[in-house]
Short mmCIF file of N, CA and C in Angstrom, two decimals:
data_model
loop_
_atom_site.label_atom_id
_atom_site.label_comp_id
_atom_site.label_asym_id
_atom_site.label_seq_id
_atom_site.Cartn_x
_atom_site.Cartn_y
_atom_site.Cartn_z
N MET A 278 6.05 0.83 -8.77
CA MET A 278 4.72 1.13 -8.32
C MET A 278 4.28 0.04 -7.36
N ALA A 279 2.99 -0.30 -7.37
CA ALA A 279 2.46 -1.29 -6.43
C ALA A 279 2.85 -2.70 -6.86
N ASP A 280 3.00 -3.56 -5.89
CA ASP A 280 3.31 -4.97 -6.12
C ASP A 280 2.12 -5.62 -6.82
N PRO A 281 2.34 -6.30 -7.97
CA PRO A 281 1.20 -6.88 -8.68
C PRO A 281 0.48 -7.97 -7.91
N ALA A 282 1.11 -8.55 -6.88
CA ALA A 282 0.47 -9.58 -6.08
C ALA A 282 -0.55 -8.99 -5.10
N LEU A 283 -0.52 -7.68 -4.92
CA LEU A 283 -1.45 -7.02 -4.01
C LEU A 283 -2.81 -6.85 -4.67
N PRO A 284 -3.86 -6.81 -3.87
CA PRO A 284 -5.18 -6.59 -4.45
C PRO A 284 -5.29 -5.18 -5.01
N PHE A 285 -5.97 -5.05 -6.11
CA PHE A 285 -6.23 -3.75 -6.75
C PHE A 285 -4.94 -2.93 -6.91
N PRO A 286 -3.98 -3.43 -7.69
CA PRO A 286 -2.70 -2.72 -7.83
C PRO A 286 -2.85 -1.30 -8.37
N GLU A 287 -3.97 -1.00 -9.04
CA GLU A 287 -4.17 0.35 -9.58
C GLU A 287 -4.71 1.32 -8.54
N ALA A 288 -5.03 0.85 -7.35
CA ALA A 288 -5.61 1.70 -6.30
C ALA A 288 -4.62 2.75 -5.82
N LEU A 289 -5.15 3.94 -5.59
CA LEU A 289 -4.36 5.04 -5.06
C LEU A 289 -3.77 4.70 -3.68
N CYS A 290 -4.45 3.85 -2.96
CA CYS A 290 -4.02 3.48 -1.59
C CYS A 290 -2.57 2.99 -1.53
N HIS A 291 -2.14 2.27 -2.55
CA HIS A 291 -0.78 1.70 -2.52
C HIS A 291 0.31 2.75 -2.52
N ARG A 292 -0.04 3.97 -2.90
CA ARG A 292 0.95 5.05 -2.93
C ARG A 292 0.74 6.05 -1.80
N CYS A 293 -0.14 5.73 -0.84
CA CYS A 293 -0.52 6.66 0.22
C CYS A 293 0.16 6.31 1.54
N ARG A 294 0.52 7.34 2.29
CA ARG A 294 1.17 7.10 3.58
C ARG A 294 0.20 6.57 4.64
N HIS A 295 -1.10 6.65 4.39
CA HIS A 295 -2.09 6.18 5.35
C HIS A 295 -2.42 4.69 5.19
N LEU A 296 -1.78 4.02 4.24
CA LEU A 296 -2.08 2.61 3.99
C LEU A 296 -1.45 1.71 5.06
N ARG A 297 -2.25 0.77 5.50
CA ARG A 297 -1.75 -0.32 6.34
C ARG A 297 -2.26 -1.60 5.70
N ARG A 298 -1.36 -2.47 5.30
CA ARG A 298 -1.76 -3.75 4.71
C ARG A 298 -2.03 -4.73 5.84
N VAL A 299 -3.18 -5.35 5.83
CA VAL A 299 -3.55 -6.36 6.82
C VAL A 299 -3.54 -7.69 6.08
N VAL A 300 -2.58 -8.55 6.45
CA VAL A 300 -2.37 -9.81 5.74
C VAL A 300 -2.87 -10.97 6.59
N GLY A 301 -3.81 -11.71 6.03
CA GLY A 301 -4.33 -12.90 6.68
C GLY A 301 -3.76 -14.14 6.00
N LYS A 302 -4.26 -15.28 6.36
CA LYS A 302 -3.78 -16.53 5.75
C LYS A 302 -3.98 -16.54 4.25
N ARG A 303 -5.17 -16.12 3.80
CA ARG A 303 -5.48 -16.17 2.37
C ARG A 303 -5.98 -14.84 1.82
N SER A 304 -5.88 -13.78 2.60
CA SER A 304 -6.43 -12.50 2.17
C SER A 304 -5.48 -11.36 2.51
N VAL A 305 -5.57 -10.29 1.72
CA VAL A 305 -4.85 -9.05 2.01
C VAL A 305 -5.89 -7.94 1.96
N PHE A 306 -5.95 -7.14 3.02
CA PHE A 306 -6.89 -6.04 3.10
C PHE A 306 -6.12 -4.74 3.12
N LEU A 307 -6.69 -3.71 2.52
CA LEU A 307 -6.08 -2.38 2.51
C LEU A 307 -6.81 -1.53 3.53
N GLN A 308 -6.13 -1.24 4.64
CA GLN A 308 -6.74 -0.45 5.72
C GLN A 308 -6.23 0.98 5.65
N CYS A 309 -7.14 1.92 5.80
CA CYS A 309 -6.78 3.33 5.83
C CYS A 309 -6.65 3.77 7.29
N THR A 310 -5.54 4.40 7.63
CA THR A 310 -5.30 4.84 9.01
C THR A 310 -5.67 6.30 9.23
N GLU A 311 -6.17 6.97 8.19
CA GLU A 311 -6.63 8.36 8.34
C GLU A 311 -7.99 8.32 9.03
N PRO A 312 -8.09 8.87 10.26
CA PRO A 312 -9.33 8.75 11.04
C PRO A 312 -10.58 9.34 10.39
N SER A 313 -10.44 10.31 9.52
CA SER A 313 -11.62 10.94 8.91
C SER A 313 -12.17 10.16 7.71
N LEU A 314 -11.52 9.08 7.33
CA LEU A 314 -11.93 8.29 6.16
C LEU A 314 -12.37 6.89 6.58
N PRO A 315 -13.10 6.19 5.71
CA PRO A 315 -13.50 4.81 6.04
C PRO A 315 -12.27 3.93 6.26
N LYS A 316 -12.37 3.05 7.24
CA LYS A 316 -11.24 2.19 7.59
C LYS A 316 -10.88 1.22 6.46
N TYR A 317 -11.88 0.64 5.82
CA TYR A 317 -11.68 -0.27 4.70
C TYR A 317 -12.50 0.24 3.52
N PRO A 318 -11.96 1.18 2.74
CA PRO A 318 -12.73 1.77 1.65
C PRO A 318 -12.96 0.77 0.52
N PRO A 319 -14.08 0.92 -0.20
CA PRO A 319 -14.31 0.07 -1.37
C PRO A 319 -13.18 0.28 -2.37
N GLN A 320 -12.70 -0.79 -2.93
CA GLN A 320 -11.58 -0.73 -3.86
C GLN A 320 -12.05 -0.94 -5.29
N PRO A 321 -11.34 -0.43 -6.24
CA PRO A 321 -10.12 0.38 -6.14
C PRO A 321 -10.45 1.86 -5.90
N VAL A 322 -9.66 2.49 -5.06
CA VAL A 322 -9.80 3.92 -4.79
C VAL A 322 -9.00 4.65 -5.87
N ARG A 323 -9.65 5.55 -6.57
CA ARG A 323 -8.97 6.31 -7.63
C ARG A 323 -8.81 7.79 -7.28
N ARG A 324 -9.65 8.28 -6.36
CA ARG A 324 -9.55 9.66 -5.86
C ARG A 324 -9.82 9.63 -4.38
N CYS A 325 -9.07 10.42 -3.62
CA CYS A 325 -9.25 10.41 -2.16
C CYS A 325 -8.88 11.78 -1.59
N PRO A 326 -9.77 12.37 -0.79
CA PRO A 326 -9.47 13.68 -0.20
C PRO A 326 -8.36 13.61 0.85
N GLY A 327 -8.08 12.43 1.39
CA GLY A 327 -7.05 12.31 2.42
C GLY A 327 -5.73 11.78 1.91
N PHE A 328 -5.58 11.67 0.58
CA PHE A 328 -4.34 11.10 0.03
C PHE A 328 -3.14 11.96 0.36
N VAL A 329 -2.10 11.31 0.89
CA VAL A 329 -0.80 11.93 1.13
C VAL A 329 0.22 10.95 0.59
N ALA A 330 1.03 11.39 -0.34
CA ALA A 330 2.01 10.49 -0.96
C ALA A 330 2.95 9.89 0.09
N ALA A 331 3.15 8.60 -0.02
CA ALA A 331 4.07 7.90 0.88
C ALA A 331 5.50 8.28 0.51
N PRO A 332 6.40 8.30 1.50
CA PRO A 332 7.80 8.58 1.16
C PRO A 332 8.35 7.49 0.24
N PRO A 333 9.26 7.84 -0.65
CA PRO A 333 9.81 6.83 -1.56
C PRO A 333 10.53 5.73 -0.79
N THR A 334 10.40 4.52 -1.30
CA THR A 334 11.08 3.38 -0.70
C THR A 334 12.51 3.35 -1.22
N PRO A 335 13.51 3.28 -0.32
CA PRO A 335 14.90 3.23 -0.81
C PRO A 335 15.14 1.94 -1.59
N PRO A 336 16.01 2.00 -2.61
CA PRO A 336 16.29 0.79 -3.38
C PRO A 336 16.95 -0.27 -2.51
N ALA A 337 16.69 -1.53 -2.84
CA ALA A 337 17.30 -2.63 -2.09
C ALA A 337 18.81 -2.62 -2.33
N THR A 338 19.54 -2.96 -1.30
CA THR A 338 21.00 -3.03 -1.44
C THR A 338 21.43 -4.49 -1.42
N ASP A 339 22.52 -4.75 -2.08
CA ASP A 339 23.06 -6.11 -2.14
C ASP A 339 23.76 -6.40 -0.81
N PRO A 340 23.34 -7.45 -0.07
CA PRO A 340 23.97 -7.73 1.22
C PRO A 340 25.43 -8.12 1.11
N ARG A 341 25.91 -8.39 -0.11
CA ARG A 341 27.32 -8.76 -0.29
C ARG A 341 28.21 -7.55 -0.42
N GLY A 342 27.62 -6.37 -0.38
CA GLY A 342 28.42 -5.15 -0.44
C GLY A 342 28.49 -4.57 -1.83
N PRO A 343 29.30 -3.50 -2.01
CA PRO A 343 29.40 -2.83 -3.31
C PRO A 343 29.87 -3.80 -4.40
N GLY A 344 29.23 -3.71 -5.53
CA GLY A 344 29.61 -4.57 -6.65
C GLY A 344 29.00 -5.95 -6.59
N GLY A 345 28.47 -6.37 -5.45
CA GLY A 345 27.83 -7.67 -5.32
C GLY A 345 28.78 -8.85 -5.31
N ALA A 346 30.07 -8.59 -5.25
CA ALA A 346 31.04 -9.70 -5.23
C ALA A 346 31.14 -10.30 -3.84
N ALA A 347 31.31 -11.58 -3.78
CA ALA A 347 31.40 -12.27 -2.50
C ALA A 347 32.80 -12.21 -1.94
#
């Protein structure tokens, strides 16, 4: 699910394709890129008329190749 280091990990935004994370020196903002919705909605968002599930993130692969052996 959402990274626990992100603000409001329970927010629906973390699972939406319209999310853009804006990372500053000491802050992380959740920006919505859906034009019909507020750009920076009050968090945590639990229901949203513009929610579209983000495509699944592929699992990380071991850079050492199959089996992880060097």
